[in-house]
Tab-separated table of C-alpha atoms in Angstrom:
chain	number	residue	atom	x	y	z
A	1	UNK	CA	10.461	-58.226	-4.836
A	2	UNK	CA	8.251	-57.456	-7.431
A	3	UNK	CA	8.091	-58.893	-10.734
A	4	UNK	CA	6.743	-56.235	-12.652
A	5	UNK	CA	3.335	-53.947	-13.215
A	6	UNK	CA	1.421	-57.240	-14.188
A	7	UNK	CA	2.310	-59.231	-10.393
A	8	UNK	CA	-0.899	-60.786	-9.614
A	9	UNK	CA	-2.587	-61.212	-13.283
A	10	UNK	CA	-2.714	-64.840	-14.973
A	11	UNK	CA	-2.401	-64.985	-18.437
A	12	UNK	CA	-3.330	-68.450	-19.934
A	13	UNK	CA	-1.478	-69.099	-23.477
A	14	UNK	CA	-2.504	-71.092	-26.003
A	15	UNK	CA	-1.439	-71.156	-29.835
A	16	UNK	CA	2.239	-70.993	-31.003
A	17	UNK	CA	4.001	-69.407	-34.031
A	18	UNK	CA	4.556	-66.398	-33.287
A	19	UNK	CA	2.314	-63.761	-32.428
A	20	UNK	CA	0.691	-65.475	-30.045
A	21	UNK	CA	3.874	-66.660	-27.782
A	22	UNK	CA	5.334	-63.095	-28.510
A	23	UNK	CA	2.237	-61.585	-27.036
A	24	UNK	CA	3.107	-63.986	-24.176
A	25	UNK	CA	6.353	-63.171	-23.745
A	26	UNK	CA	6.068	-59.470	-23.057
A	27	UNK	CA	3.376	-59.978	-20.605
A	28	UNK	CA	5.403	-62.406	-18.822
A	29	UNK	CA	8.013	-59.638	-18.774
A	30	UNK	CA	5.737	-57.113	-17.223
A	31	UNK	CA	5.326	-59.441	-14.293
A	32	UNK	CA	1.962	-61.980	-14.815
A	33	UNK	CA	2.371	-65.351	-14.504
A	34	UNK	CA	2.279	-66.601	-17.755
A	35	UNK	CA	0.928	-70.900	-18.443
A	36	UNK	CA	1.795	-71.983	-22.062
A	37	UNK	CA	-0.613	-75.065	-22.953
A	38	UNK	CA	1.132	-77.355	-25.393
A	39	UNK	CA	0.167	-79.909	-27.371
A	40	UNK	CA	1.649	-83.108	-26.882
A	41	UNK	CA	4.517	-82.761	-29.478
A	42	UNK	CA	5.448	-79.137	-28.191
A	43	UNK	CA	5.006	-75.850	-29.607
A	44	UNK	CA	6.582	-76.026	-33.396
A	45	UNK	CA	8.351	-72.889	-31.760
A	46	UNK	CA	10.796	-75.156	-29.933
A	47	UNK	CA	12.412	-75.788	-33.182
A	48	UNK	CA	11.981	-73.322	-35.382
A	49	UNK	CA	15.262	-71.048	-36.877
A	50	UNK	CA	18.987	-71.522	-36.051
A	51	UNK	CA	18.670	-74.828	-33.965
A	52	UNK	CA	21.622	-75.799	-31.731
A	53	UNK	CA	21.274	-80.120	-31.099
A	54	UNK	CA	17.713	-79.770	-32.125
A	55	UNK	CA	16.348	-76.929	-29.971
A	56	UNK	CA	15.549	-73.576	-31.042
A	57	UNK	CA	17.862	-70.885	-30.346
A	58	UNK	CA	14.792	-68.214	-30.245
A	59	UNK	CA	12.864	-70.835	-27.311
A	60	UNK	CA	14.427	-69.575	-24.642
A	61	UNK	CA	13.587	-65.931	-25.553
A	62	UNK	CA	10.192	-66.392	-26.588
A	63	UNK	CA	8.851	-68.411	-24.366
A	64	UNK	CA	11.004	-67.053	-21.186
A	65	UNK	CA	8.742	-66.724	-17.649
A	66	UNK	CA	6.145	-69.496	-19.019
A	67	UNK	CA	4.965	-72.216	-17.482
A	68	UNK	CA	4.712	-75.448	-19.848
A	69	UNK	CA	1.618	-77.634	-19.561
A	70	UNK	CA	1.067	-80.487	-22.179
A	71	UNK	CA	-2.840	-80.673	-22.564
A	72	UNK	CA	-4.362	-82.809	-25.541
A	73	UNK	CA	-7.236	-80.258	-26.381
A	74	UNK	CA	-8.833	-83.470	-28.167
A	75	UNK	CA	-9.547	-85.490	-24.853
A	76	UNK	CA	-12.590	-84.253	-22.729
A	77	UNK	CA	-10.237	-84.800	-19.583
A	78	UNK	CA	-7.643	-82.251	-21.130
A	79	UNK	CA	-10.343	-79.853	-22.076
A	80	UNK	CA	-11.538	-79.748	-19.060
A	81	UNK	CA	-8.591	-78.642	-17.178
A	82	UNK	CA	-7.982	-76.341	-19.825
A	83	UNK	CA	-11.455	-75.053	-19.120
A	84	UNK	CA	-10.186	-75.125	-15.074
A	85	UNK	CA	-7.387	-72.431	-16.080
A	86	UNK	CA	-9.404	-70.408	-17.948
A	87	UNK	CA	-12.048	-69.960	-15.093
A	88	UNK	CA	-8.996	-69.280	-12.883
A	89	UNK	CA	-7.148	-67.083	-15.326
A	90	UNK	CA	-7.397	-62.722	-15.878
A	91	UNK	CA	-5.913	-63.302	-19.796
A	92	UNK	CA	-6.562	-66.095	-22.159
A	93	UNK	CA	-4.643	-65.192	-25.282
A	94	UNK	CA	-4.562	-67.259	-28.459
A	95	UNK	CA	-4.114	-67.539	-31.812
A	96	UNK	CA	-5.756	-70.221	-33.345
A	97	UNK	CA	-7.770	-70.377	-36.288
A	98	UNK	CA	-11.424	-68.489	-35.703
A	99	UNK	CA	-13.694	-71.278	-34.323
A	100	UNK	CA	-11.291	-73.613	-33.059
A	101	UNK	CA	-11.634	-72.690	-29.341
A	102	UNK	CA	-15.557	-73.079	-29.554
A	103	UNK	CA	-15.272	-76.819	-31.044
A	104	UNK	CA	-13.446	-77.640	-28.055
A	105	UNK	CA	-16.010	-75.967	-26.188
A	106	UNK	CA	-13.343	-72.733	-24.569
A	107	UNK	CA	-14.858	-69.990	-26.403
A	108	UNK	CA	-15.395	-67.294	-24.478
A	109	UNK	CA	-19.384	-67.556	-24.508
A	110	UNK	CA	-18.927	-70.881	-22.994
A	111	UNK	CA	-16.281	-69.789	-20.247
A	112	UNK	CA	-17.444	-66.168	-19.098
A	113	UNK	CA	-20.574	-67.352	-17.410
A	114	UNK	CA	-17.989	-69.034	-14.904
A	115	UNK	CA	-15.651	-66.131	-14.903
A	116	UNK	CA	-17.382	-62.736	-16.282
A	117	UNK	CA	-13.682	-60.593	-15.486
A	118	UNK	CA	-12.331	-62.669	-18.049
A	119	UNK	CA	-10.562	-61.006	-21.107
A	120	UNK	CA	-10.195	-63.254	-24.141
A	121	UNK	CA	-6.849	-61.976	-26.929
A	122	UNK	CA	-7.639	-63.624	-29.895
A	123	UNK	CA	-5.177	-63.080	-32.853
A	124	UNK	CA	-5.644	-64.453	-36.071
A	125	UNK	CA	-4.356	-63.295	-39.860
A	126	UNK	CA	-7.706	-61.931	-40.884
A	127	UNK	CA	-9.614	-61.072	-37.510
A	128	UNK	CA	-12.772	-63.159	-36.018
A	129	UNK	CA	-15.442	-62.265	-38.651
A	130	UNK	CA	-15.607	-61.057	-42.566
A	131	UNK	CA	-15.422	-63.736	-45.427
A	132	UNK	CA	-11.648	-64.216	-45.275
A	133	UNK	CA	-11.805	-65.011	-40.961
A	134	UNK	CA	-10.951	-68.397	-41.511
A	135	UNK	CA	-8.477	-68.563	-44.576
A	136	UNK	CA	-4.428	-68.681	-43.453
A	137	UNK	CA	-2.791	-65.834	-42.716
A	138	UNK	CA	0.752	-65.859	-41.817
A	139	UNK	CA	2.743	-62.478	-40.505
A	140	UNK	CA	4.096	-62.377	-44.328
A	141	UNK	CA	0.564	-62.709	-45.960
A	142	UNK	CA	-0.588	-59.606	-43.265
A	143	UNK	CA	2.695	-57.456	-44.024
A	144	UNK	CA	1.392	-57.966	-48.312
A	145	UNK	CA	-2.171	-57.428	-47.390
A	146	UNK	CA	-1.605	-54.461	-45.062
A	147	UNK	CA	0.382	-52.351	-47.490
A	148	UNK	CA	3.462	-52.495	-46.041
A	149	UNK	CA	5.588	-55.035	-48.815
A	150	UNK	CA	4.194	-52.154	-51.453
A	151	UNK	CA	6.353	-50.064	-49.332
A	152	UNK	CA	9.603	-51.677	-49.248
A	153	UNK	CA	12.893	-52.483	-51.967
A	154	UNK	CA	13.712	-50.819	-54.825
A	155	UNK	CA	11.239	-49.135	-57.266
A	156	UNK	CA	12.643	-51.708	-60.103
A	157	UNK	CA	12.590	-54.894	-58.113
A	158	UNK	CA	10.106	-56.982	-56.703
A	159	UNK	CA	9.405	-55.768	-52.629
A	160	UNK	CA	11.130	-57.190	-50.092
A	161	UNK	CA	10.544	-58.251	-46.308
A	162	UNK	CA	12.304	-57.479	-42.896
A	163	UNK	CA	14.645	-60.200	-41.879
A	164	UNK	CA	12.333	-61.118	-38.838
A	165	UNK	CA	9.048	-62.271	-38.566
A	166	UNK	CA	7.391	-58.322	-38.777
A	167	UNK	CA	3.645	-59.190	-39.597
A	168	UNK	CA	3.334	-61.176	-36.356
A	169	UNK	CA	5.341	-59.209	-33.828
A	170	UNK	CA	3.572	-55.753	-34.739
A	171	UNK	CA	-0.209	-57.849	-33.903
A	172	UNK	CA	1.561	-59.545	-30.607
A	173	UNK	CA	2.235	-55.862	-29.780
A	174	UNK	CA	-1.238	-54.815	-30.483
A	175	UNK	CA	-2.564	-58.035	-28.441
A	176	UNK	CA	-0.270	-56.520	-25.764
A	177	UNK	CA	-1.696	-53.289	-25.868
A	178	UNK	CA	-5.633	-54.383	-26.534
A	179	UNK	CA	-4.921	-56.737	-23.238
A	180	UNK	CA	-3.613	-53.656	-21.092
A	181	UNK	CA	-6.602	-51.221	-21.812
A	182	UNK	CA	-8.704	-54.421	-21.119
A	183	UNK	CA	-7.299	-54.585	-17.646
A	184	UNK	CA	-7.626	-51.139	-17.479
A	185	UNK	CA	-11.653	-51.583	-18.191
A	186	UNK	CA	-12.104	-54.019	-16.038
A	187	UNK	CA	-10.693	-52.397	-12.834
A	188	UNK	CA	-13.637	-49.750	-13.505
A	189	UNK	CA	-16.391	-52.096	-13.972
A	190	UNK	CA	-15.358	-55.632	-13.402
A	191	UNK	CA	-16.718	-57.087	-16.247
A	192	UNK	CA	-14.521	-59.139	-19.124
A	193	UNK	CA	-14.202	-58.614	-22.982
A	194	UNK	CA	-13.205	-60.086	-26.049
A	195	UNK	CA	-10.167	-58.352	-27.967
A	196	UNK	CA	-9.940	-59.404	-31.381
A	197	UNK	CA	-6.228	-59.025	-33.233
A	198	UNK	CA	-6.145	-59.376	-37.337
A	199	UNK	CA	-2.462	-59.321	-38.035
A	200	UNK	CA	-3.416	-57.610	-41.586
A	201	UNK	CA	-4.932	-54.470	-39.650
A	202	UNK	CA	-2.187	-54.683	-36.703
A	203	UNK	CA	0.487	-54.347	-40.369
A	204	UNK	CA	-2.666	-51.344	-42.352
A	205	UNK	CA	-2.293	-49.386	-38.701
A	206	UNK	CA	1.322	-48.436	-39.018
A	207	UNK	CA	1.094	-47.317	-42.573
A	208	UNK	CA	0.708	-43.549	-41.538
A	209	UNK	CA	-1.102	-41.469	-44.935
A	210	UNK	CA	-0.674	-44.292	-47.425
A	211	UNK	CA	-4.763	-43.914	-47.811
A	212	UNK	CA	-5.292	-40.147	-47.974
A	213	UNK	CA	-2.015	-39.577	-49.702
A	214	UNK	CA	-3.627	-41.404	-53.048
A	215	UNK	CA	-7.756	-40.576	-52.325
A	216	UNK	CA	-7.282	-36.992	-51.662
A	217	UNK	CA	-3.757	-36.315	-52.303
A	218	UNK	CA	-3.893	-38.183	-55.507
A	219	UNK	CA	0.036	-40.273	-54.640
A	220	UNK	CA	0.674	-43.903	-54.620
A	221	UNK	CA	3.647	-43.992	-52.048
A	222	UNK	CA	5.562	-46.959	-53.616
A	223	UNK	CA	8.790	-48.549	-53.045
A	224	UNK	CA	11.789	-46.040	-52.517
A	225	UNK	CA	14.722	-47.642	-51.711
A	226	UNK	CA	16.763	-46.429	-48.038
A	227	UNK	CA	15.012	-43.217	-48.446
A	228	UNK	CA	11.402	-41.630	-48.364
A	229	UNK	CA	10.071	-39.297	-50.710
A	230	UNK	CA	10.505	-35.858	-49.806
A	231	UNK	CA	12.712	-36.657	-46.514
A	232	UNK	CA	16.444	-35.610	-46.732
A	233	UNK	CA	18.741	-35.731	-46.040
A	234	UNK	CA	18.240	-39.456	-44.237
A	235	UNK	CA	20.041	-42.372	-45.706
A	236	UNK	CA	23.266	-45.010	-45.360
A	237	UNK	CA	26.943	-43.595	-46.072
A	238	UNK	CA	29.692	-46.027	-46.499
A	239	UNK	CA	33.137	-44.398	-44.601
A	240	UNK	CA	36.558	-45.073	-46.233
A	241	UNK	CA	37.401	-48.184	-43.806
A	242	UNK	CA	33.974	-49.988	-45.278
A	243	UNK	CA	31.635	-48.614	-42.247
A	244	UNK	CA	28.400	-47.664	-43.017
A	245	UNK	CA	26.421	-44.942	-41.116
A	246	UNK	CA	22.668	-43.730	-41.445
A	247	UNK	CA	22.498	-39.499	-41.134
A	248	UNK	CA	19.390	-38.394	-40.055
A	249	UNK	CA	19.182	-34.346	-40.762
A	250	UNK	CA	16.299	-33.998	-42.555
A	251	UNK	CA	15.150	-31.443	-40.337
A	252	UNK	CA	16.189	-27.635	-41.134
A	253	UNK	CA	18.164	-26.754	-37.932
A	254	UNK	CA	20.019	-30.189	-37.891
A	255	UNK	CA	20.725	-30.246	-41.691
A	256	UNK	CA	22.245	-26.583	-41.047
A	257	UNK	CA	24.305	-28.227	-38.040
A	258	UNK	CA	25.526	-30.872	-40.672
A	259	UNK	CA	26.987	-28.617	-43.551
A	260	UNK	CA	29.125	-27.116	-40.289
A	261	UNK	CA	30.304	-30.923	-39.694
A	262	UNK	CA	31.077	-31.284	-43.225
A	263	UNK	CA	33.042	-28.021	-43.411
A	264	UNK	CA	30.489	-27.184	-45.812
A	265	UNK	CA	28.720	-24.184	-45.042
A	266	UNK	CA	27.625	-23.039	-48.128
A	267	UNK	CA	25.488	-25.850	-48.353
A	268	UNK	CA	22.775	-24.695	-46.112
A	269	UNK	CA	21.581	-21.622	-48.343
A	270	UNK	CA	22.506	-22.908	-51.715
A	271	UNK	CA	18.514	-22.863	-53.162
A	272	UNK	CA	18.923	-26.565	-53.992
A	273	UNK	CA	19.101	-27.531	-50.237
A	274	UNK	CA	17.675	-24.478	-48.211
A	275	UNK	CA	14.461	-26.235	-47.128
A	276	UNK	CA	13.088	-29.097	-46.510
A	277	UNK	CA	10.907	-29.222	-49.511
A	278	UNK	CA	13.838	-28.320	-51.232
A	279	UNK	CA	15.863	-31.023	-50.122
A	280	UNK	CA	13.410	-33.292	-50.946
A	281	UNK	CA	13.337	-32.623	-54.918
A	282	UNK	CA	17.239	-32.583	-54.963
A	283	UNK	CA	17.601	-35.706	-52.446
A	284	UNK	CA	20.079	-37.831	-54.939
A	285	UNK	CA	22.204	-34.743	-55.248
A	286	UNK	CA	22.644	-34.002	-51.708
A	287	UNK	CA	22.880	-37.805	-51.183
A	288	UNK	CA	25.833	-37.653	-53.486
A	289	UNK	CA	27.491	-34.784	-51.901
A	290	UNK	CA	27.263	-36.056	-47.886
A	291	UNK	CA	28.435	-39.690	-49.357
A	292	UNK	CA	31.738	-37.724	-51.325
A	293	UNK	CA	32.393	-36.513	-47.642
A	294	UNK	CA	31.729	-39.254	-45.865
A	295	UNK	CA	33.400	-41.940	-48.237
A	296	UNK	CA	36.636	-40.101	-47.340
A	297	UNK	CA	37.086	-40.203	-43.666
A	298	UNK	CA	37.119	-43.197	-41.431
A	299	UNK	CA	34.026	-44.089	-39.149
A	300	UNK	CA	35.476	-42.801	-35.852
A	301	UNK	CA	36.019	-39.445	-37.415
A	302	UNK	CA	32.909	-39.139	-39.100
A	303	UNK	CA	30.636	-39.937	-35.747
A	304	UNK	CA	32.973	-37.100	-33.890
A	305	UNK	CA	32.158	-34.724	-36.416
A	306	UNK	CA	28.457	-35.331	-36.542
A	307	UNK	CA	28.239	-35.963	-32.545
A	308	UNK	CA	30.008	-32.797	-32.350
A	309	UNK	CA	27.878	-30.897	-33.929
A	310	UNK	CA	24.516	-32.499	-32.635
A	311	UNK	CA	23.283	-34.433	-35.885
A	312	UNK	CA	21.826	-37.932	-35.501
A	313	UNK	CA	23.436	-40.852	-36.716
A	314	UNK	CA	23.564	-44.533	-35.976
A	315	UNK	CA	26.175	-47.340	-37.660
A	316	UNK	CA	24.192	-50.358	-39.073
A	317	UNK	CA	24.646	-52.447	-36.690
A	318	UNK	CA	25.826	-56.648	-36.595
A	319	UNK	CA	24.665	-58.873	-33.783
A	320	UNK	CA	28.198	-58.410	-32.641
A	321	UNK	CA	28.353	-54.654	-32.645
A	322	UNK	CA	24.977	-54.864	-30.302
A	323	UNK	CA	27.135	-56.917	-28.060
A	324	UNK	CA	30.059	-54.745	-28.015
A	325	UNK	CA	27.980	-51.413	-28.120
A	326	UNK	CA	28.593	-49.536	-24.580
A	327	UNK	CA	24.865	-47.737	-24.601
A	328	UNK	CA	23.361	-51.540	-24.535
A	329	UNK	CA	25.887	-52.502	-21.733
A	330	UNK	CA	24.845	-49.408	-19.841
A	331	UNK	CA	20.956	-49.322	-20.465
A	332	UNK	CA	21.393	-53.728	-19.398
A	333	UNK	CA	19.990	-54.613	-22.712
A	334	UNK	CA	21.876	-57.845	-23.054
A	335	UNK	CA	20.577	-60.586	-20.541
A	336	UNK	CA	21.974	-63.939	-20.626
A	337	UNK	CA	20.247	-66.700	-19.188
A	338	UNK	CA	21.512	-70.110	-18.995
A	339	UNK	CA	18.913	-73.087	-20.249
A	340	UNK	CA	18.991	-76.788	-20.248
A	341	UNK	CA	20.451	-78.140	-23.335
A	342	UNK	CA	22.459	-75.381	-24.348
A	343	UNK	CA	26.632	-75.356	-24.129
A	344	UNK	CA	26.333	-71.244	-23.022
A	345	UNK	CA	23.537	-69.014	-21.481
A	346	UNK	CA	21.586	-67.488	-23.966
A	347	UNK	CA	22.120	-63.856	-24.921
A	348	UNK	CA	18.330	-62.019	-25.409
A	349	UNK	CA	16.672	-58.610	-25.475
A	350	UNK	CA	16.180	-57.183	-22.239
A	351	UNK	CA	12.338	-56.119	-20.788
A	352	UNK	CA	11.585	-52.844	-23.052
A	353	UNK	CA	10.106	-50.898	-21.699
A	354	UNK	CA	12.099	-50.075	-18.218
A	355	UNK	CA	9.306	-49.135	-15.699
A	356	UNK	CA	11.127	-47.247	-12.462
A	357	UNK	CA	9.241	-49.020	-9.741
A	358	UNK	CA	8.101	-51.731	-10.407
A	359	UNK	CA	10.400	-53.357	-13.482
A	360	UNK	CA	9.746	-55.995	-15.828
A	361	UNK	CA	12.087	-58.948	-14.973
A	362	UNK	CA	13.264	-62.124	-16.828
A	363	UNK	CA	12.722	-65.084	-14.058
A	364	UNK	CA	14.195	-68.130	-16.400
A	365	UNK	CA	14.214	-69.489	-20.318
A	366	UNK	CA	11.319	-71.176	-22.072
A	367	UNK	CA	10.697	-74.219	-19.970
A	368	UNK	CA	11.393	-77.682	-21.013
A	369	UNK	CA	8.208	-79.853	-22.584
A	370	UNK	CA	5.394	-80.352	-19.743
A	371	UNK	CA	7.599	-79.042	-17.059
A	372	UNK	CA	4.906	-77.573	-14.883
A	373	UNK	CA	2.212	-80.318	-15.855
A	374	UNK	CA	1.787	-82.396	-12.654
A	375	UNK	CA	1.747	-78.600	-10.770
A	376	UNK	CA	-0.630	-77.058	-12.700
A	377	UNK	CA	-2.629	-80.011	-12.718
A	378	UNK	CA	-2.993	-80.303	-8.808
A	379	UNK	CA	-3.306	-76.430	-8.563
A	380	UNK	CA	-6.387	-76.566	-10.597
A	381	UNK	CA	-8.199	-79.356	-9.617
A	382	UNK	CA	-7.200	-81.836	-12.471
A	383	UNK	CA	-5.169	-84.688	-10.543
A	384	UNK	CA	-3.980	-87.343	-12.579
């Protein structure tokens, strides 16, 4: 059985915290084999966040399909059978700081000459060159520094972050992607390359017009609350039993389909609301409106209404309601895997996305400390 559209590629990890192991983690799903090199005191990974008797609740996610080999990059003997995988390997991702890799002597001018197919993922905060290369950039310094923070709170308070680590998993996506059309590359001319991640430009790429809207368009797009400017109606309504539901109907035909719902027909050629443009200016009065409706029937009814009548809409959603939600149960979003250490297998995200012939799969948890050391040793020519 296949283990996905990567079967056959090696991807040799090094780095932790968390771009880099994400990076890892959805290649492993797609199917390559995946060999985490760890310093001798672990990744910090394996206990960072909610911790349950000391290990990290997150580990067996992030570092599920890996192999674990404990390699002290400061001993010649070490570097040299790091130097063995990386001769042997399709993918060497990592994300240490810019220059570490050539003071050990694994940059990839040193290693290609024994391996010219070999693709090198490097992701760093600032990228591999410039005059900020080798200062420290977190996931939170990239999400300031790419313009996204500017972008989110309230236009009276300081901004705020996403409750997960955004900066880094939006460059281990772009590490994913820069590694695929690498492969891709090669198969055409079987040469290697170097693909070079800065999580502050992974965080710039998704900010959409925020550049031409203030150079040409003369706007600063700024902090806006649950809405955005000029988008409506789209925002959180809070039912009479305390549920609270986002409404997406900013588009003309759907908002037209939601003043039916609301009994409310009117509504879609009053001059206030008629357009979208329209909409837009008068956003806080049509917010007001939807939310008097809303606030005055229970959840269930609400989501009949709006299902019936074709109009978007999505309850914000607890860990719990994920676990109880039937469309996750039928998509198989939920796996659970059990893992040493832990009193109950480990509910996780499933492989996104689903691939029809050849899916991703989830072979076991993040591997103990060193678990595959003595293996990976002998199968690369660096017996003990």
């Amino acid at each position: 059985m296949s283990t996905g559209p990567l079967e056959g590629i090696t991807v040799i990890e090094f780095g932790g915290f968390i771009a880099g192991p994400f990076a890892g983690q959805l290649l492993g799903d797609y199917g390559a084999r995946v060999i985490k090199v760890e310093p001798p005191g672990g990744d910090p990974m394996r206990r960072w966040g909610v911790l349950h008797e000391g290990r990290s609740l997150w580990w067996p996610a992030i570092a599920r399909n890996k192999e674990s080999v404990v390699l002290d990059l400061k001993t010649e003997k070490d570097r040299e059978l790091a130097r063995s995988l990386m001769v042997g390997a399709d993918v060497v991702l990592e994300n240490f700081a810019p220059g570490r890799m050539a003071e050990w002597g694994l940059d990839y001018a040193s290693v290609a000459p024994d391996n010219p197919g070999l693709i090198m993922v490097h992701v760093s905060g600032f990228g591999q060159d410039g005059p900020r290369a080798h200062d420290r950039g977190f996931g939170s310094v990239a999400e300031a520094m790419g313009g996204l923070r500017a972008l989110m709170g309230y236009p009276d308070r300081p901004p705020v972050r996403a409750g997960i680590s955004l900066g880094d998993e939006i460059a281990a996506m772009f590490a994913v992607i820069g590694t695929l059309a690498a492969l891709h590359e090669r198969n055409r001319t079987g040469r290697g390359q170097e693909v070079d991640v800065g999580l502050y430009e992974s965080v710039f790429a998704l900010t959409e017009s925020l550049l031409p809207d203030w150079e040409i368009g003369g706007v600063q797009r700024t902090r806006t609350g649950s809405t955005l400017p000029g988008v409506a109606p789209s925002n959180v309504y809070k039912t009479c039993d305390g549920v609270e539901i986002l409404i997406a109907a900013n588009a003309d035909a759907i908002y037209q389909r939601l003043c039916q719902a609301m009994g409310r027909p009117e509504l879609a050629t009053d001059e206030r609301f008629a357009t979208h443009q329209a909409r837009g200016r008068h956003a806080e009065e049509l917010d007001e409106i939807i939310q008097s409706w809303v606030g005055t029937l229970d959840a269930a009814t609400v989501e009949a209404l709006l299902d019936d009548h074709g109009v978007p809409r999505g309850r914000i959603y607890t860990p719990a309601d994920i676990l109880a939600d039937e469309q996750y149960a039928a998509r198989k979003m939920i796996t659970r895997l059990e893992a040493p250490g832990y009193p109950r297998p480990i509910p996780m995200p499933s492989v996104v996305p689903k691939f029809t012939r050849t899916p991703g799969t989830i072979r076991r948890p993040g591997p103990e400390l060193g678990e595959h050391t003595e293996a990976v040793r002998r199968e690369f020519g660096g017996d003990e």
